[in-house]
Structure formats: structure tokens, C-alpha cells
mmCIF file of C-alpha atoms in Angstrom:
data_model
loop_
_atom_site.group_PDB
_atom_site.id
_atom_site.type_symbol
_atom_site.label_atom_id
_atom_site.label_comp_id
_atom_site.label_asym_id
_atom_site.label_seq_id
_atom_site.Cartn_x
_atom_site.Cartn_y
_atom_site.Cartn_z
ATOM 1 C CA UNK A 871 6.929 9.531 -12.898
ATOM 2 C CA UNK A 872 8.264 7.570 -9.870
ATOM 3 C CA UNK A 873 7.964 9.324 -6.623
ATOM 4 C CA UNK A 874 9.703 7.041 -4.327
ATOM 5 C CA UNK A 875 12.667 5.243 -5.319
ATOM 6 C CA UNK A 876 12.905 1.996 -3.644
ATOM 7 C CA UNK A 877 16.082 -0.246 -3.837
ATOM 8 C CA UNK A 878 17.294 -3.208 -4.362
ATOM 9 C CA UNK A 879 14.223 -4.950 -5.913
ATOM 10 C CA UNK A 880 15.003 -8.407 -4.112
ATOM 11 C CA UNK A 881 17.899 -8.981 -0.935
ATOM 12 C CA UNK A 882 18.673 -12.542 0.763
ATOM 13 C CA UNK A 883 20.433 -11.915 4.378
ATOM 14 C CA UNK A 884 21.646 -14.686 6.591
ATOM 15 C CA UNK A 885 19.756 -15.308 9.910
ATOM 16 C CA UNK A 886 20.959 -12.757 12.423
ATOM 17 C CA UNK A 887 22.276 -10.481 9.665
ATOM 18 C CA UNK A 888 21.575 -6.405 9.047
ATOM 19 C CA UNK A 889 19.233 -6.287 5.596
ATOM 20 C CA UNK A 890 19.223 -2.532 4.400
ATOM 21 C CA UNK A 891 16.489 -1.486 2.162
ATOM 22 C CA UNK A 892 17.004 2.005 0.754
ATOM 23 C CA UNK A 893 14.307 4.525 -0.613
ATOM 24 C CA UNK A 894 14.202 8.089 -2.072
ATOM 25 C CA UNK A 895 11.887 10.710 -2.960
ATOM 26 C CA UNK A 896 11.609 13.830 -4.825
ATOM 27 C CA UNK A 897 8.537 15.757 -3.574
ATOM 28 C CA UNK A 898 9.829 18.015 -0.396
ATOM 29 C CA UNK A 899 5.914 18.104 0.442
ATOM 30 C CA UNK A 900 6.216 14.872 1.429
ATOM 31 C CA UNK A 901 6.514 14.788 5.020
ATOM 32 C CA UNK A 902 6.104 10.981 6.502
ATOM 33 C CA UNK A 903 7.223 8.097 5.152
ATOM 34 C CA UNK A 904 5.845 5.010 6.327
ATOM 35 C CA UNK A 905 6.932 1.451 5.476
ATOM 36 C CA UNK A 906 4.998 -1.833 5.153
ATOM 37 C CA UNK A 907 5.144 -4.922 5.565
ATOM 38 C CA UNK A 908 3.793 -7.943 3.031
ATOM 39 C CA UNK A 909 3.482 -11.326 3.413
ATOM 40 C CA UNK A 910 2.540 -13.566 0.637
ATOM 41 C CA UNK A 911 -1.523 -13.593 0.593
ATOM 42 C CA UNK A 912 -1.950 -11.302 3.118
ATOM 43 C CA UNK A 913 -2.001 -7.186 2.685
ATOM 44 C CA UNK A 914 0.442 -4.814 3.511
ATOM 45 C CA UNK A 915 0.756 -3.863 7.329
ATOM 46 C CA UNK A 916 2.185 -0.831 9.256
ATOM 47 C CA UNK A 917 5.805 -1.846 10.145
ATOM 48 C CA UNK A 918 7.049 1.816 11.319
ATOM 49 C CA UNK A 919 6.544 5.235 10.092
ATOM 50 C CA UNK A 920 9.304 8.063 10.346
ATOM 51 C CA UNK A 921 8.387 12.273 10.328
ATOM 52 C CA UNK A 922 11.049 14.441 8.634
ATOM 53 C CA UNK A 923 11.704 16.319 11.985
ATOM 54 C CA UNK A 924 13.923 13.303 13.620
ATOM 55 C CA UNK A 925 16.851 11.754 11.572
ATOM 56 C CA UNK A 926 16.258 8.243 13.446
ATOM 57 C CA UNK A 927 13.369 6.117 14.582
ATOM 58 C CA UNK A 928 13.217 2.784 16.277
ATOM 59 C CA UNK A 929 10.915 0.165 17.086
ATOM 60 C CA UNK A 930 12.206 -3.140 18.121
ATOM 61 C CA UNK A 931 14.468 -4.393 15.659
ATOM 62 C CA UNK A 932 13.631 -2.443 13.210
ATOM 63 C CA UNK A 933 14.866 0.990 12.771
ATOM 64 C CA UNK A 934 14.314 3.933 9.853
ATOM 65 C CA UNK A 935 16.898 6.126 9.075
ATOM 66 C CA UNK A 936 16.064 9.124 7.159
ATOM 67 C CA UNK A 937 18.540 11.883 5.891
ATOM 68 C CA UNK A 938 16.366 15.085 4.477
ATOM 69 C CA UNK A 939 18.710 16.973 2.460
ATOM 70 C CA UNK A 940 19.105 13.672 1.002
ATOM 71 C CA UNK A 941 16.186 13.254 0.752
ATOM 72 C CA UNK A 942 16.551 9.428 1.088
ATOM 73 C CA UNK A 943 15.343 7.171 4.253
ATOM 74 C CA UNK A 944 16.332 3.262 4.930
ATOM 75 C CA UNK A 945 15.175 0.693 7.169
ATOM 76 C CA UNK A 946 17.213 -1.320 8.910
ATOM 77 C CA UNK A 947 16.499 -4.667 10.380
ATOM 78 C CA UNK A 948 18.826 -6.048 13.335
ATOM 79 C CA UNK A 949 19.174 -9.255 14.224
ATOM 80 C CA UNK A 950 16.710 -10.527 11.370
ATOM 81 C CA UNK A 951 14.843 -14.120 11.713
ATOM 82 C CA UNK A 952 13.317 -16.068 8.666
ATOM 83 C CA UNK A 953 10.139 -14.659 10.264
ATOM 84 C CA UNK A 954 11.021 -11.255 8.415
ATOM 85 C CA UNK A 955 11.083 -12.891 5.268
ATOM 86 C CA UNK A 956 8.734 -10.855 3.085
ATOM 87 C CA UNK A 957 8.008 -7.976 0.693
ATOM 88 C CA UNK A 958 9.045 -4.516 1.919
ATOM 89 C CA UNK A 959 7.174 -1.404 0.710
ATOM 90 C CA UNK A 960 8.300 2.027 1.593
ATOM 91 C CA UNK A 961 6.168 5.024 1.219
ATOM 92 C CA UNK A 962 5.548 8.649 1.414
ATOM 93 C CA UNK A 963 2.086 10.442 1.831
ATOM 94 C CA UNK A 964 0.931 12.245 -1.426
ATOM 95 C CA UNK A 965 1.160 15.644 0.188
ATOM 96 C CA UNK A 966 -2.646 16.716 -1.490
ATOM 97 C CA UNK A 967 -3.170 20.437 -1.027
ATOM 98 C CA UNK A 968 -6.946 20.081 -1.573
ATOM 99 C CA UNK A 969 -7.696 18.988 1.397
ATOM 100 C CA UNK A 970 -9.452 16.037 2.363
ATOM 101 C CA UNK A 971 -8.032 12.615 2.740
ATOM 102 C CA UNK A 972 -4.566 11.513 1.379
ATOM 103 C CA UNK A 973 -3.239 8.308 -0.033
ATOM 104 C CA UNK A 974 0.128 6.750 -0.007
ATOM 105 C CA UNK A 975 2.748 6.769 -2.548
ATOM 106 C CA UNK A 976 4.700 3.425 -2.830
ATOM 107 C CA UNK A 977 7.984 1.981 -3.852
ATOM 108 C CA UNK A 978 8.281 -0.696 -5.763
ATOM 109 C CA UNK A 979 8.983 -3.127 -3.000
ATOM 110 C CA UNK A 980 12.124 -5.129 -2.319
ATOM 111 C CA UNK A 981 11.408 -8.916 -1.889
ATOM 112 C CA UNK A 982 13.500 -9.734 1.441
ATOM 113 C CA UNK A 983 14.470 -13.599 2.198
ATOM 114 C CA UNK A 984 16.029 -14.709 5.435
ATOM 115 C CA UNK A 985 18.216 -17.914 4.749
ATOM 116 C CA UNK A 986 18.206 -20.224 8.176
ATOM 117 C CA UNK B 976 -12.437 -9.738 14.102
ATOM 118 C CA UNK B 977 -10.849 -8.837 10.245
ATOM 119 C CA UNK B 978 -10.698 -5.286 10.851
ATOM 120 C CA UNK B 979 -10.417 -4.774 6.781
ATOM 121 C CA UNK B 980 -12.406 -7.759 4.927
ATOM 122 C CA UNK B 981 -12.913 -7.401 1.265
ATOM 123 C CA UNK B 982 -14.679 -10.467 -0.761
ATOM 124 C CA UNK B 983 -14.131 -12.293 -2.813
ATOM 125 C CA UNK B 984 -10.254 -13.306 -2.591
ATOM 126 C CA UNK B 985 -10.319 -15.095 -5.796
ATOM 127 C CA UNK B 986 -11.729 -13.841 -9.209
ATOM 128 C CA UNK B 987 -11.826 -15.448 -12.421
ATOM 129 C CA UNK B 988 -13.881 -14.046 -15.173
ATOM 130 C CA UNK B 989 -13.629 -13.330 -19.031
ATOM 131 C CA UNK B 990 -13.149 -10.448 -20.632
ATOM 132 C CA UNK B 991 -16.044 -8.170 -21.224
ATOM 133 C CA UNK B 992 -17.620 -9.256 -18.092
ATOM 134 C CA UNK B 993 -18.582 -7.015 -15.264
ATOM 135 C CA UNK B 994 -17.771 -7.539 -11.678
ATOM 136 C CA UNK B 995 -17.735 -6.207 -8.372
ATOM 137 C CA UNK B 996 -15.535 -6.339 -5.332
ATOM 138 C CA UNK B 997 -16.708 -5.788 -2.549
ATOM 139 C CA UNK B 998 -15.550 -4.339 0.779
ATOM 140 C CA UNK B 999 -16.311 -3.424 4.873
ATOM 141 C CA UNK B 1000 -14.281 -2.155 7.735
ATOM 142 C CA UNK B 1001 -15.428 -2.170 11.109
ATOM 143 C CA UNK B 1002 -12.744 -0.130 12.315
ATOM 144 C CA UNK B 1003 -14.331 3.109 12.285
ATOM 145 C CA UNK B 1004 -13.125 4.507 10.335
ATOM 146 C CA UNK B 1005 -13.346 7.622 8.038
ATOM 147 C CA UNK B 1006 -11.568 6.867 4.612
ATOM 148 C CA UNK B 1007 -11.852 4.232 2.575
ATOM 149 C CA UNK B 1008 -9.393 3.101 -0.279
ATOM 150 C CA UNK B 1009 -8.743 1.101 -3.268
ATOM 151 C CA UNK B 1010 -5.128 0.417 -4.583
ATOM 152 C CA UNK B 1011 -3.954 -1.797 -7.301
ATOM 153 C CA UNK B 1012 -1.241 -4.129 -6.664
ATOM 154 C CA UNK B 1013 0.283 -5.284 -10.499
ATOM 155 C CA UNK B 1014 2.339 -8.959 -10.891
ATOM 156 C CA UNK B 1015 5.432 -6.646 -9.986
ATOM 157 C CA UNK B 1016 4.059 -6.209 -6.674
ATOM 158 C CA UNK B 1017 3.365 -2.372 -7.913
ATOM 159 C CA UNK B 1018 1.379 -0.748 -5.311
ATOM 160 C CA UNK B 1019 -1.265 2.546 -6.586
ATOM 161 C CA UNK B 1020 -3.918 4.266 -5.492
ATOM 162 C CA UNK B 1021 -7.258 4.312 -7.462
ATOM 163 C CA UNK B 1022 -9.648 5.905 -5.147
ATOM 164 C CA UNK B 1023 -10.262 6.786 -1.457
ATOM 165 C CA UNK B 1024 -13.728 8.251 -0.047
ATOM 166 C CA UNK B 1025 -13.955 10.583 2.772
ATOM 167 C CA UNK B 1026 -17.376 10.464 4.159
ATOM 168 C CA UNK B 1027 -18.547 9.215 1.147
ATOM 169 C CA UNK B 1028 -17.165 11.722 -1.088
ATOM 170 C CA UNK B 1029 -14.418 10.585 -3.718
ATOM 171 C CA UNK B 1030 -11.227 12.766 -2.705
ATOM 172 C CA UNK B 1031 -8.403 10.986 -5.058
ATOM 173 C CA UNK B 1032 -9.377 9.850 -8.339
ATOM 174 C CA UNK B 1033 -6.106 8.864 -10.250
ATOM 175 C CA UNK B 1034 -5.591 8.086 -13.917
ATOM 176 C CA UNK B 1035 -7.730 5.207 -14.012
ATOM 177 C CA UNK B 1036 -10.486 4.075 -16.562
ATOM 178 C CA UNK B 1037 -14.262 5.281 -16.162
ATOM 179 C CA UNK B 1038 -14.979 1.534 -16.207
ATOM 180 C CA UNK B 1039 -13.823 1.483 -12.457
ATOM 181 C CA UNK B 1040 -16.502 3.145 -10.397
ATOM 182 C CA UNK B 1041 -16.435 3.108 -6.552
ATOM 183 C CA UNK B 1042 -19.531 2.683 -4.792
ATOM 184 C CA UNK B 1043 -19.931 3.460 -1.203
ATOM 185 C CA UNK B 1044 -23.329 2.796 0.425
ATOM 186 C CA UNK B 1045 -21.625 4.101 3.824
ATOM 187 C CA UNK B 1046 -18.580 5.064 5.511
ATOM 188 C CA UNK B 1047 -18.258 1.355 6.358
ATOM 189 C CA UNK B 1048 -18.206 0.486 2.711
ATOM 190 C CA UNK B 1049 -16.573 0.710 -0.294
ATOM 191 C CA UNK B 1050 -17.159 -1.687 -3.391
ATOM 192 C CA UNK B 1051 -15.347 -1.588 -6.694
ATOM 193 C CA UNK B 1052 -17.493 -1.706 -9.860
ATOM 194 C CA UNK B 1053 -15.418 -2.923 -12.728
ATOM 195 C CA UNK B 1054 -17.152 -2.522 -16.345
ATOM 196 C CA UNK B 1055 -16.414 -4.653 -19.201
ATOM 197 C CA UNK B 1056 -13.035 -6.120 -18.009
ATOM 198 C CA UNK B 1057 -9.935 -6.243 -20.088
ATOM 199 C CA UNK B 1058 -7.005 -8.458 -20.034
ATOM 200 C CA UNK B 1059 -4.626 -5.705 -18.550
ATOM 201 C CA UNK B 1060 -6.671 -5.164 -15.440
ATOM 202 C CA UNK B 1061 -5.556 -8.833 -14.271
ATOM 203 C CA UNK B 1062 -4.303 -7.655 -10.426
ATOM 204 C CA UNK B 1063 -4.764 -8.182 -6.719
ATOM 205 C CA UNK B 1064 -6.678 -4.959 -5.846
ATOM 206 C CA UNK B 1065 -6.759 -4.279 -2.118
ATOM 207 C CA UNK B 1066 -8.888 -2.424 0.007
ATOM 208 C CA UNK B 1067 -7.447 0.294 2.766
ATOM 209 C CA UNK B 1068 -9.167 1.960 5.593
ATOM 210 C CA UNK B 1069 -7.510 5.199 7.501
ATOM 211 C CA UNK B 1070 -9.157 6.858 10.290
ATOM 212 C CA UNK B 1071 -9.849 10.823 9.557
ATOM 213 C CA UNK B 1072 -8.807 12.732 6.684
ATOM 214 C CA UNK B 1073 -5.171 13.227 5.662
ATOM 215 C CA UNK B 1074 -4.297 10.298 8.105
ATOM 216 C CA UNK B 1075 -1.294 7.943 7.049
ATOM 217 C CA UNK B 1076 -1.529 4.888 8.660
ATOM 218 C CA UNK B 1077 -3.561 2.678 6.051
ATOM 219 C CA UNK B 1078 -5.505 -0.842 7.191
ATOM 220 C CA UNK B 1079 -5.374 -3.069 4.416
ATOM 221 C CA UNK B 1080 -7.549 -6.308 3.381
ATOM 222 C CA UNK B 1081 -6.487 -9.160 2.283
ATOM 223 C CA UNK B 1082 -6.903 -8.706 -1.515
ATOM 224 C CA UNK B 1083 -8.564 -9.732 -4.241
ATOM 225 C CA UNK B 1084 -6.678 -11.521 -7.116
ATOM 226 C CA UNK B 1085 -8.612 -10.643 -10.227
ATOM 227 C CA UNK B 1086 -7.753 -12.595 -13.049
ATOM 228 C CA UNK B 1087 -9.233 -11.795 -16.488
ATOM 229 C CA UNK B 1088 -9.235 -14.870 -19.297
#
């Protein structure tokens, strides 16, 4: 069973253009949803992280929108450079009730390109 | 300084073979974490530790065994390796329990002939 929904799979923007990556979840326990950042050969890397409490959150040029009775959240990139070209993960932490230390549920990724 | 540096990045072996991965963070750090990236780019969680205690345990096989000498550490033990376990299996740090934002190495690509 998929957690987090994570759409489209692949997205090619022209430079300076607004890519849109869209995720949902199912589990209401969930309560922050991260996303990451991959380029090829490297791992993923903290790109922004958004709490259920606000319905907006940005940080530079990239912002997360997130809509809870939705239960769906997007980031948004402004102004994007062939610099953002790379694999985009978004996430949502596990919620574990036992205690202890939790790990991160993923999308699938979507496979951004920024064409010059 | 790699915050997050697992060894080796490349790792070709046949099947039936057993290898290890290994991995150190000098962040820190608390919690320690393996995930399994597939050729889909398919991110999931195998283990973490918590002060050297295994917290998540997914479905995977018994022939995956984490090994943590310290909180600095955590290698992957990988028993008699099968075709299907072919992957780029990263390493995570996080710093205190039930903390979200992950540190990742650079990966392994494991490739099983």
C-alpha cells in the first residue's frame, strides 16, 4: 500500500517557468511532510519541510503548499534554472506510536528537467 | 567534511555471495538508517537504530542484518545475495528520536550478477 502519492512521475519546464509537483497521503497521523532533493549520484537532501498547522511555506524559490482536508501538498518552484534539474521526492514521517525514532515515507519521485 | 559517508559506492558481486556496506556519520547524531532506493528511484526504509537499538524493522529478508558497533555506525550485512536485491542502498542519519530531517550518504549501487 502506497502512502504518499506523488505525481507526475517525470516534468520538463522551460527556464524561468513554475514546475508543480503534486503529492498526497492517506494517514491523518502524518503530520510533516518534507521534500528532497536528488541529484544523479548524490543522495537525497532536505529541500523544505511543511507542518500541517500552516497552509503555506516558503524558502527562496521554492514554496510548499499543503491543503489538509485534502490531504494533498505541492511544491512549487519559481523562477526555475537548469540548476533545479533533478529528482524530486516528497515525503511524510511514518507517524510510529511506539516510540522511538521514525523514518520517512516516500513518493515515488518525479524526475524534473529544466530545458535552457 | 562528508557529514554521511558510506563505502563502498560501487558493488559488484555474484549471487550467493555475502557482503557488507559499510557506514559513519560524524554528525552526531542519534539515529541511524538504511533505505533502499530500487531502478525506479523507489525510496524505503529497511532499518534505523536509536542508540543502538533497532526501532523500524520493515518487511525485509533475515539475510539483511544491521550491525552497529556505535551510534556513529551502522553497517549493512547482506547474506547470500540474490538477483532482486540489485539497488543503491543509502545510508541516513537524524539527530534524536522521532526527528524528520534525514542526512543521507552518497549510496551504494549494489549490483548482483
Amino acid at each position: 500500500q502506497q502512502q504518499v502519492k506523488q505525481s507526475p512521475q517525470s516534468l520538463i519546464v522551460q527556464k524561468g517557468g513554475i514546475p508543480i509537483i503534486n503529492c498526497a497521503y492517506e494517514n491523518t497521523a502524518f503530520d510533516y511532510f518534507p521534500w528532497y532533493q536528488q541529484f544523479p549520484g548524490k543522495g537525497p537532501a532536505l529541500l523544505i519541510a511543511i507542518r500541517p498547522d500552516v497552509s503555506e511555506k516558503k524558502e527562496g524559490r521554492f514554496t510548499i503548499s499543503f491543503n489538509k482536508s485534502a490531504k494533498q501538498f505541492s511544491l512549487h518552484i519559481m523562477d526555475s534554472q537548469p540548476g533545479d534539474s533533478a529528482t524530486y521526492f516528497c515525503a511524510a514521517n511514518n507517524g510510529y506510536s511506539g516510540g522511538g525514532a521514525d523514518g520517512l515515507t516516500f513518493g515515488k519521485g518525479t524526475h524534473l528537467i529544466i530545458q535552457p | 567534511d562528508t557529514a554521511v559517508s558510506q563505502t563502498p559506492k560501487y558493488l559488484v558481486t555474484q549471487m550467493g555471495n555475502d557482503k557488507s556496506i559499510k557506514c559513519e556519520q560524524n554528525l552526531g547524531h542519534d539515529t541511524m538508517y538504511w533505505y533502499k532506493q530500487d531502478s525506479k528511484k523507489f525510496l524505503k526504509i529497511m532499518f534505523s537504530y536509536n542508540n543502538k537499538e533497532l526501532i523500524i524493522n520493515e518487511t525485509v529478508p533475515n539475510r539483511f542484518s544491521p550491525k552497529s558497533p556505535d551510534k556513529a555506525h551502522l553497517n549493512l550485512h547482506i547474506n547470500s545475495l540474490e538477483l532482486g536485491d540489485s539497488a543503491v542502498y543509502f545510508c541516513a542519519s537524524s539527530q534524536g528520536a522521532g526527528s524528520e530531517k534525514l542526512f543521507f550518504g552518497s549510496g551504494t549501487q549494489l549490483s548482483v550478477l
